[in-house]
XYZ file of C-alpha atoms in Angstrom:
610
model
C -24.312 -10.230 5.352
C -25.690 -6.690 5.400
C -23.492 -4.012 6.917
C -25.234 -2.263 9.794
C -23.257 0.976 9.535
C -25.530 4.020 9.407
C -24.968 6.953 7.091
C -26.105 8.449 3.835
C -22.996 7.719 1.785
C -20.496 4.976 1.085
C -17.091 6.655 0.891
C -13.951 5.218 -0.677
C -10.538 6.765 0.010
C -7.382 6.038 -1.965
C -4.368 7.020 0.147
C -1.864 6.832 -2.691
C 1.888 7.281 -2.910
C 1.513 9.925 -5.607
C -2.149 10.963 -5.408
C -5.059 10.648 -2.984
C -8.686 10.479 -4.015
C -12.142 10.292 -2.450
C -15.248 8.870 -4.128
C -18.742 8.367 -2.788
C -21.995 6.548 -3.551
C -25.494 7.154 -2.231
C -26.433 4.412 0.218
C -30.112 5.274 -0.081
C -30.249 3.839 -3.617
C -29.938 0.182 -4.595
C -27.526 0.853 -7.445
C -24.042 2.223 -6.752
C -22.885 5.019 -9.039
C -19.669 6.274 -7.415
C -18.779 9.911 -7.997
C -15.438 11.613 -7.430
C -15.159 14.400 -4.867
C -13.615 17.606 -6.206
C -10.963 18.348 -3.587
C -10.301 21.974 -2.674
C -6.582 22.746 -2.394
C -3.998 25.487 -2.888
C -2.817 25.625 -6.501
C -0.773 28.857 -6.206
C -0.039 31.361 -3.411
C -3.393 32.839 -2.397
C -5.274 30.805 -5.000
C -7.559 27.902 -4.087
C -9.301 25.640 -6.571
C -10.603 22.069 -6.833
C -9.077 19.024 -8.454
C -10.235 15.407 -8.692
C -7.084 14.235 -6.908
C -4.937 15.511 -4.048
C -1.256 14.969 -4.899
C 0.432 13.204 -1.964
C 3.038 15.898 -1.346
C 3.601 18.159 1.656
C 5.707 21.318 1.357
C 7.192 23.442 4.156
C 7.795 27.011 2.880
C 10.656 29.105 4.216
C 9.932 31.958 6.634
C 9.817 34.684 3.946
C 8.904 32.509 0.997
C 5.206 33.456 0.827
C 2.928 36.075 2.345
C 1.090 35.146 5.564
C -2.184 33.397 4.824
C -1.310 32.616 1.213
C -1.329 28.873 1.962
C -4.650 29.033 3.819
C -7.778 26.960 3.228
C -11.250 27.501 4.703
C -10.588 24.850 7.358
C -6.881 25.743 7.762
C -6.650 29.549 7.315
C -3.261 30.062 8.967
C -1.514 27.103 7.358
C 2.280 27.103 7.509
C 2.563 24.140 5.188
C 0.725 23.078 2.043
C -0.381 19.756 0.585
C -1.485 18.924 -2.927
C -0.988 20.547 -6.329
C 1.068 23.537 -5.220
C 3.211 21.430 -2.870
C 4.148 19.161 -5.769
C 4.927 22.092 -8.077
C 6.976 24.031 -5.527
C 8.848 20.945 -4.469
C 10.129 20.454 -8.014
C 12.316 23.554 -7.538
C 12.989 23.237 -3.786
C 12.917 19.483 -3.091
C 14.728 19.785 0.228
C 11.466 21.159 1.706
C 9.184 18.559 0.140
C 7.752 15.422 1.745
C 7.032 12.719 -0.821
C 6.499 8.949 -0.885
C 5.166 8.957 2.700
C 3.178 5.813 1.963
C 6.339 3.946 0.958
C 8.013 5.047 4.177
C 4.956 3.906 6.131
C 5.598 0.342 4.945
C 9.403 0.498 5.455
C 10.024 -2.170 8.095
C 13.371 -0.832 9.353
C 12.473 2.876 9.407
C 11.146 4.721 12.439
C 7.698 5.303 10.999
C 6.688 7.429 13.962
C 9.940 9.365 13.890
C 10.111 12.801 12.274
C 12.395 11.788 9.400
C 10.749 13.490 6.390
C 11.771 15.286 4.223
C 14.471 12.623 4.087
C 17.961 14.115 4.269
C 16.726 17.664 4.958
C 18.872 19.954 7.157
C 17.861 20.451 10.766
C 16.349 23.913 10.266
C 13.577 22.547 8.029
C 10.429 21.258 9.770
C 10.022 17.502 9.704
C 7.196 15.028 10.085
C 6.955 11.292 10.445
C 5.578 9.045 7.667
C 2.616 8.470 9.984
C 2.009 12.211 10.430
C 2.320 12.913 6.692
C -0.221 10.184 5.897
C -2.543 11.598 8.549
C -2.120 15.075 7.035
C -3.441 13.893 3.651
C -6.325 12.028 5.250
C -7.214 15.084 7.349
C -7.257 17.192 4.178
C -9.667 14.759 2.498
C -11.870 14.650 5.591
C -12.048 18.441 5.783
C -12.738 18.772 2.053
C -15.645 16.351 2.347
C -17.092 18.042 5.432
C -16.904 21.456 3.768
C -18.777 20.281 0.676
C -21.248 18.080 2.618
C -21.911 19.967 5.884
C -25.140 18.052 6.575
C -23.518 14.630 6.209
C -20.083 14.790 7.884
C -17.597 12.056 7.070
C -17.632 10.707 10.625
C -21.241 9.597 10.107
C -20.604 7.799 6.798
C -19.456 4.286 5.901
C -15.783 4.768 5.016
C -13.451 2.334 3.253
C -9.713 3.077 3.095
C -7.527 1.228 0.597
C -4.073 -0.266 1.078
C -1.744 -2.229 -1.225
C -2.581 -5.935 -1.254
C 1.020 -6.595 -0.232
C 0.875 -4.368 2.885
C 1.736 -6.479 5.922
C -0.058 -6.342 9.274
C 2.217 -3.568 10.554
C 1.608 -1.238 7.614
C -2.133 -1.888 7.751
C -2.308 -1.052 11.442
C -0.239 2.096 10.908
C -2.665 3.133 8.162
C -5.501 2.784 10.663
C -3.510 4.833 13.162
C -3.019 7.564 10.551
C -6.797 7.705 10.122
C -7.220 8.089 13.872
C -4.646 10.917 13.914
C -6.561 12.564 11.068
C -9.617 12.753 13.325
C -11.658 9.876 11.911
C -14.135 9.163 14.678
C -14.731 5.568 13.546
C -12.090 3.176 12.220
C -12.482 2.885 8.445
C -12.685 -0.528 6.821
C -9.590 -1.620 4.885
C -9.697 -2.892 1.299
C -6.863 -4.032 -0.958
C -6.241 -1.678 -3.873
C -6.287 -4.307 -6.671
C -9.655 -5.513 -5.404
C -10.906 -1.923 -5.355
C -9.835 -1.540 -8.986
C -11.791 -4.673 -9.912
C -14.839 -3.425 -7.993
C -14.694 -0.276 -10.113
C -14.655 -2.408 -13.252
C -17.701 -4.293 -11.963
C -19.433 -0.965 -11.327
C -18.683 0.228 -14.857
C -19.733 -3.024 -16.565
C -22.813 -3.782 -14.497
C -24.433 -7.186 -15.215
C -22.434 -7.358 -18.466
C -19.339 -8.529 -16.549
C -20.742 -12.071 -16.530
C -20.405 -12.156 -20.312
C -16.818 -10.862 -20.174
C -15.431 -13.651 -17.942
C -16.540 -17.181 -17.110
C -16.032 -20.012 -14.634
C -12.385 -20.996 -14.382
C -11.035 -17.687 -15.659
C -8.337 -15.922 -13.677
C -8.110 -12.134 -13.676
C -4.643 -10.649 -13.227
C -4.737 -7.185 -11.671
C -1.546 -5.267 -12.457
C -1.297 -2.147 -10.301
C 1.750 0.027 -11.027
C 1.497 3.098 -8.854
C 3.849 5.817 -7.719
C 5.664 3.781 -5.091
C 4.708 0.135 -5.475
C 3.881 -2.544 -8.002
C 1.102 -4.872 -6.880
C -0.051 -8.122 -8.465
C -3.213 -10.031 -7.558
C -4.954 -13.025 -9.109
C -8.731 -13.272 -8.820
C -10.486 -16.511 -9.745
C -13.923 -16.658 -11.334
C -15.829 -19.552 -9.711
C -19.416 -20.739 -9.477
C -21.616 -21.263 -6.446
C -25.278 -22.230 -6.578
C -25.353 -21.394 -10.263
C -23.984 -17.865 -9.727
C -20.562 -16.543 -10.714
C -18.339 -15.706 -7.735
C -14.992 -13.924 -7.465
C -12.194 -15.020 -5.137
C -8.776 -13.446 -4.638
C -6.401 -16.435 -4.675
C -2.887 -14.935 -4.840
C -1.124 -11.723 -3.850
C 2.390 -10.654 -4.831
C 5.253 -9.502 -2.644
C 5.517 -5.912 -1.452
C 7.627 -4.438 -4.268
C 8.880 -0.875 -3.874
C 9.011 -0.327 -7.599
C 6.881 2.143 -9.517
C 6.631 5.693 -10.719
C 9.234 6.973 -8.223
C 11.839 4.631 -9.715
C 10.898 5.736 -13.204
C 11.244 9.408 -12.288
C 14.751 8.769 -10.994
C 15.691 6.763 -14.097
C 14.480 9.603 -16.323
C 16.446 12.112 -14.249
C 19.646 10.100 -14.718
C 18.956 9.946 -18.454
C 18.591 13.726 -18.644
C 21.555 14.198 -16.307
C 23.775 12.089 -18.580
C 22.685 14.201 -21.539
C 23.586 17.383 -19.652
C 26.950 15.911 -18.645
C 27.793 15.457 -22.324
C 27.094 19.172 -22.715
C 29.469 20.037 -19.879
C 26.809 20.563 -17.196
C 27.390 18.821 -13.869
C 24.542 18.493 -11.362
C 24.936 18.162 -7.593
C 22.642 16.083 -5.363
C 20.291 18.994 -4.713
C 19.892 19.680 -8.431
C 19.315 15.980 -9.121
C 16.432 16.042 -6.655
C 14.933 19.032 -8.457
C 15.430 17.298 -11.809
C 13.759 14.132 -10.515
C 10.649 16.078 -9.491
C 10.669 17.819 -12.855
C 10.845 14.449 -14.592
C 7.810 13.323 -12.578
C 5.806 16.170 -14.086
C 7.221 15.429 -17.533
C 6.287 11.745 -17.236
C 2.695 12.542 -16.311
C 2.315 14.892 -19.281
C 4.068 12.608 -21.780
C 2.049 9.571 -20.676
C -1.274 11.406 -20.973
C -3.527 11.310 -24.014
C -2.254 13.310 -27.013
C 1.153 14.063 -25.439
C 3.532 16.707 -26.818
C 6.779 15.743 -28.519
C 8.827 16.941 -25.536
C 8.539 18.536 -22.105
C 10.754 21.462 -21.009
C 12.792 21.134 -17.813
C 14.335 23.942 -15.765
C 16.933 23.175 -13.074
C 17.963 26.040 -10.769
C 21.700 26.493 -10.403
C 23.315 26.777 -6.980
C 26.220 28.937 -8.105
C 27.699 31.742 -6.013
C 26.823 34.501 -8.462
C 24.324 37.147 -7.405
C 22.104 36.295 -10.358
C 21.917 32.534 -10.495
C 21.689 30.716 -13.801
C 18.942 28.231 -14.621
C 19.880 25.121 -16.578
C 17.306 24.405 -19.260
C 16.791 21.198 -21.170
C 13.961 18.893 -22.221
C 12.764 15.319 -21.985
C 11.626 13.927 -25.320
C 8.775 11.474 -25.628
C 10.951 8.866 -27.339
C 13.502 9.103 -24.505
C 10.775 8.429 -21.966
C 9.476 5.455 -23.934
C 12.943 3.928 -24.234
C 13.665 4.286 -20.507
C 10.309 2.908 -19.397
C 10.052 0.052 -21.893
C 13.639 -1.164 -22.104
C 14.478 -0.536 -18.470
C 11.290 -1.505 -16.646
C 9.455 -3.797 -19.062
C 12.092 -5.888 -20.858
C 11.099 -9.025 -22.724
C 11.928 -11.991 -20.482
C 11.024 -15.681 -20.384
C 8.044 -16.908 -18.366
C 10.404 -18.663 -15.924
C 12.424 -15.509 -15.179
C 13.088 -14.340 -11.635
C 14.213 -10.933 -10.328
C 17.965 -10.480 -10.372
C 19.662 -10.262 -6.979
C 23.070 -8.653 -7.466
C 25.720 -9.012 -4.773
C 25.351 -6.134 -2.332
C 28.054 -4.084 -0.676
C 28.588 -4.469 3.055
C 27.596 -0.836 3.632
C 24.698 1.010 2.060
C 23.044 4.378 2.477
C 19.849 4.434 4.497
C 16.599 5.137 2.723
C 13.705 3.324 1.119
C 14.433 -0.351 0.296
C 13.650 -0.126 -3.409
C 13.578 -3.327 -5.424
C 17.082 -4.309 -6.548
C 15.758 -5.335 -9.971
C 13.787 -2.666 -11.824
C 12.364 -5.109 -14.384
C 8.647 -5.288 -13.572
C 8.244 -8.123 -16.059
C 10.662 -10.355 -14.115
C 8.723 -9.705 -10.903
C 5.524 -10.554 -12.780
C 6.945 -13.843 -14.084
C 8.023 -14.817 -10.564
C 4.588 -13.966 -9.160
C 2.780 -16.105 -11.723
C 5.158 -18.999 -11.034
C 4.466 -18.811 -7.284
C 0.723 -18.502 -7.909
C 0.629 -21.806 -9.795
C -0.489 -23.871 -6.812
C -3.209 -21.415 -5.824
C -4.820 -21.546 -9.273
C -4.418 -25.292 -9.863
C -2.169 -24.999 -12.897
C 0.689 -27.390 -13.583
C 2.738 -24.675 -15.292
C 3.077 -20.993 -14.369
C -0.422 -19.557 -13.984
C -1.781 -18.127 -17.223
C -4.310 -15.348 -16.621
C -7.398 -15.209 -18.806
C -7.846 -11.450 -18.441
C -5.863 -8.418 -17.319
C -7.049 -5.361 -15.444
C -4.586 -2.475 -15.407
C -4.494 0.034 -12.562
C -2.174 2.804 -11.393
C -1.064 5.998 -13.101
C 1.815 4.373 -14.986
C -0.567 2.033 -16.808
C -2.421 4.962 -18.359
C 0.207 4.811 -21.098
C -0.884 2.664 -24.067
C 2.784 1.927 -24.685
C 3.120 0.390 -21.211
C -0.096 -1.609 -21.523
C 0.780 -2.868 -25.006
C 4.234 -4.077 -23.919
C 2.832 -6.006 -20.947
C 0.119 -7.559 -23.134
C 2.725 -8.580 -25.725
C 4.853 -10.305 -23.105
C 1.906 -12.105 -21.496
C 0.840 -13.210 -24.972
C 4.317 -14.622 -25.631
C 4.229 -16.508 -22.322
C 0.812 -17.920 -23.222
C 2.136 -19.110 -26.604
C 5.039 -20.836 -24.857
C 2.590 -22.691 -22.595
C 0.178 -23.469 -25.454
C -2.334 -21.136 -23.900
C -4.406 -18.179 -25.064
C -3.346 -14.567 -24.740
C -5.340 -12.793 -22.012
C -7.963 -10.210 -22.862
C -7.870 -6.711 -21.395
C -10.708 -5.548 -19.153
C -11.305 -1.922 -20.089
C -13.568 0.866 -18.970
C -11.889 2.094 -15.782
C -9.799 5.174 -14.997
C -6.357 4.050 -13.812
C -6.068 6.955 -11.349
C -9.645 7.110 -10.038
C -10.553 3.406 -10.035
C -9.329 2.640 -6.509
C -11.353 5.294 -4.696
C -14.431 4.631 -6.829
C -14.105 0.875 -6.373
C -13.793 1.308 -2.615
C -17.030 3.304 -2.564
C -18.720 0.600 -4.665
C -17.496 -2.052 -2.201
C -18.927 -0.132 0.761
C -22.222 0.162 -1.078
C -22.191 -3.581 -1.903
C -21.766 -4.434 1.783
C -24.842 -2.410 2.626
C -27.011 -3.821 -0.161
C -25.802 -7.435 -0.300
C -24.082 -6.807 -3.604
C -21.350 -8.850 -5.265
C -18.287 -9.335 -3.046
C -14.819 -10.637 -3.833
C -13.920 -13.396 -1.390
C -10.476 -12.808 0.015
C -9.560 -12.771 3.716
C -6.040 -12.030 4.897
C -3.543 -11.776 2.055
C -0.717 -13.429 4.004
C -0.197 -16.222 6.454
C 1.320 -14.888 9.696
C 3.791 -16.571 12.037
C 5.512 -15.925 15.354
C 9.033 -17.024 16.227
C 9.334 -19.889 18.722
C 12.656 -20.647 20.383
C 13.477 -24.350 20.591
C 14.030 -25.898 24.011
C 17.461 -27.437 23.363
C 20.746 -27.912 25.199
C 22.861 -24.766 25.069
C 25.969 -24.881 22.865
C 28.707 -22.244 23.358
C 28.820 -19.765 20.482
C 25.520 -20.875 18.929
C 22.278 -18.969 19.277
C 19.192 -21.057 20.102
C 17.464 -22.349 17.020
C 14.010 -21.047 16.163
C 10.893 -22.254 14.413
C 8.049 -20.138 13.090
C 4.576 -21.260 14.117
C 1.561 -20.236 12.042
C -0.827 -18.166 14.136
C -3.100 -16.902 11.348
C -3.483 -18.777 8.048
C -3.917 -16.962 4.762
C -7.529 -16.239 3.895
C -8.909 -15.554 7.383
C -12.159 -13.678 6.942
C -13.223 -10.518 8.753
C -14.775 -11.182 12.147
C -13.186 -14.631 12.574
C -10.853 -15.913 15.286
C -8.540 -18.907 15.566
C -6.681 -20.408 18.524
C -3.571 -22.574 18.676
C -4.002 -25.902 20.450
C -0.492 -25.773 21.879
C 0.249 -23.898 25.102
C 3.249 -21.601 25.470
C 5.118 -19.968 28.304
C 4.901 -16.166 28.307
C 7.646 -14.283 30.170
C 6.449 -11.339 32.265
C 8.157 -8.493 34.060
C 11.418 -8.436 32.079
C 12.501 -7.324 28.591
C 11.521 -9.839 25.920
C 11.472 -9.930 22.129
C 8.886 -11.287 19.707
C 9.697 -11.950 16.073
C 6.962 -12.030 13.463
C 6.957 -13.380 9.913
C 4.618 -13.438 6.937
C 4.193 -15.183 3.601
C 1.767 -14.451 0.746
C 2.611 -17.752 -0.964
C 2.225 -20.374 1.836
C -1.538 -20.654 1.460
C -1.687 -24.268 2.691
C -0.240 -23.729 6.185
C -2.840 -24.250 8.889
C -2.947 -22.905 12.432
C -0.040 -24.326 14.450
C 2.075 -25.391 11.444
C 5.825 -25.226 12.173
C 7.826 -23.614 9.382
C 11.480 -22.785 8.748
C 11.640 -18.997 9.278
C 14.244 -18.700 6.510
C 11.432 -19.401 4.018
C 9.392 -16.442 5.293
C 9.579 -12.645 5.220
C 10.364 -11.132 8.607
C 8.064 -8.355 9.802
C 8.706 -5.718 12.448
C 9.749 -7.308 15.756
C 8.632 -6.270 19.228
C 10.965 -5.573 22.124
C 8.934 -4.846 25.243
C 8.239 -5.589 28.861
C 4.906 -7.243 29.643
C 3.228 -6.284 32.879
C 3.451 -8.884 35.630
C 5.760 -10.208 38.305
C 9.407 -10.068 37.229
C 10.547 -13.362 35.733
C 7.130 -14.989 36.029
C 6.209 -17.419 33.255
C 2.504 -17.953 32.668
C 0.870 -20.573 30.485
C -1.000 -19.026 27.567
C -2.700 -19.918 24.335
C -2.365 -17.692 21.286
C -5.471 -16.214 19.677
C -5.574 -14.490 16.278
C -8.570 -12.427 15.217
C -9.343 -10.470 12.079
C -11.433 -7.491 13.130
C -14.516 -6.323 11.269
C -12.448 -3.567 9.655
C -9.815 -6.019 8.403
C -6.976 -5.647 10.935
C -5.248 -8.728 12.331
C -4.915 -8.844 16.122
C -2.805 -11.389 18.014
C -3.272 -11.993 21.738
C -1.832 -14.291 24.399
C -4.583 -15.430 26.812
C -3.700 -16.935 30.177
C -4.988 -20.432 30.885
C -7.135 -20.786 33.945
C -6.692 -23.715 36.302
C -9.918 -25.196 34.942
C -8.726 -24.871 31.370
C -5.466 -26.674 32.120
C -7.550 -29.740 33.028
C -10.409 -29.297 30.585
C -9.563 -28.270 27.035
C -13.221 -27.530 26.262
C -13.626 -25.041 29.087
C -14.277 -21.409 28.191
C -12.961 -20.046 31.490
C -9.950 -18.596 29.669
C -12.311 -16.196 27.933
C -13.906 -14.883 31.111
C -13.154 -11.316 32.231
C -10.799 -12.761 34.894
C -8.448 -14.263 32.276
C -5.466 -12.017 31.659
C -4.871 -11.114 28.013
C -1.790 -9.532 26.458
C -2.165 -7.994 23.021
C 0.845 -8.900 20.878
C 0.387 -6.263 18.205
C 2.591 -6.270 15.128
C 4.214 -3.002 16.113
C 5.393 -1.343 19.301
C 1.931 -0.894 20.796
C 1.515 -3.596 23.411
C -0.924 -3.733 26.302
């Protein structure tokens, strides 16, 4: 199908936890050659320059910290905050004023994602923003940077694709779309999963040669280790009408495990070394050290790294002239922490450890309890067995690495070694590595390539929704004192629903109007065989954000409805309850329920209900 969107360019945007990027391809040519936009940003007070990426950091300077106008940009001359390179650098010394990991907070199911909670833990006198507002701030910066450099072809007139983690649930995806709207995007961008975008970039780099690199029956494992999340996807190489086709067949859980965790682990390593030297760090200093370790990690993982990276931690002593604590992070220390802590050698049947938790915990991001990425990978491949038709844990034929962490050859080599050992155990063949992409730029470039492919009938990865979605259904049973009513979960949208498709449940339900009600939603990336209307034990699913609301109508009225699920053309799942007409109650084939007279209630996966 050819995309009818008008515009001169296909634009791909990577809204990353650590960095954001924008790439573009000329829609007027048949061949996509995505290019990276150089993004103008503040790099020092009063100094503006361009970089290929916009670091996903937002800094709020103090009243007298910088001269008026020193944070200004052509489209934001009187800025009182700053995003990008300088925000990241300044936040390393004053982390209490720095917003980071907004994307992780945007997917945090129990956080108030519209509440002004960031910087997390900051005192009341420091300005705050919501995860939604911070995400919109980065998108607005990218939009303005594009419009400044392409005044004759503004972004609002182009075909825009915005990427999200494959494991993002319906709530996080809809919030991402809302962030784009807050950023001033006139048209909703199309959503694309990041691992797929990375593979599209590989296809763009290889051209027709990719058909010699993989063959029918091969499975490509995309390993995406970014700043805030680790994403796994399996893509099957199939054949249709004599042509090779690609189909995404499995997606991993949403794992808050990535570069942020590694930065903290490195900070604790350095902190322990300082403690042996008699230096004790408070919480504020540990935050500063963690941001310093982020910079050290990026330098030490780059090509031709130095032997060590210097770290400076400001003291918070009471003396007039405060002392700075100086130390360093050595390359071998970083390698030991990353390899032994995050990529241990484990068996192919390993599962993430789930230690007993305390009854009380501090609030914050729900990071993975087990930091071993390799155990999460083993569990993903075991769950993906059914989707790929294997009788033992799925053995990928090829690996595509993505995400800043995987730039390190040490990281890539360890993962390849472990996958090779698992293949030997299963009498298989070690997977090959698909090379030729840039781990930090691939997602935005791949998204631009995908937008171009839609316009020119190019190669597409078949996918659909990454998860099956369910709604809680209370059983009609006799009441028992002290026992809550039991609940089933009914499948309202099976995994793999394509864009522009709609399904309807055969069963009718009673919808309560005019009084407070609650809806509970669930999802599963592994239950790929559940069809529409399947009843499932909710304990086997992952609960999503619930809704507590009051639907318009006469108080206490119960109307008969059928549930409709639709995947919009931009990839967002919508769930609606549509009232049955009198004709429909007698004639199942009637379409009266879809007439303008039929009442419809949108049961969105967040607090926005109509």
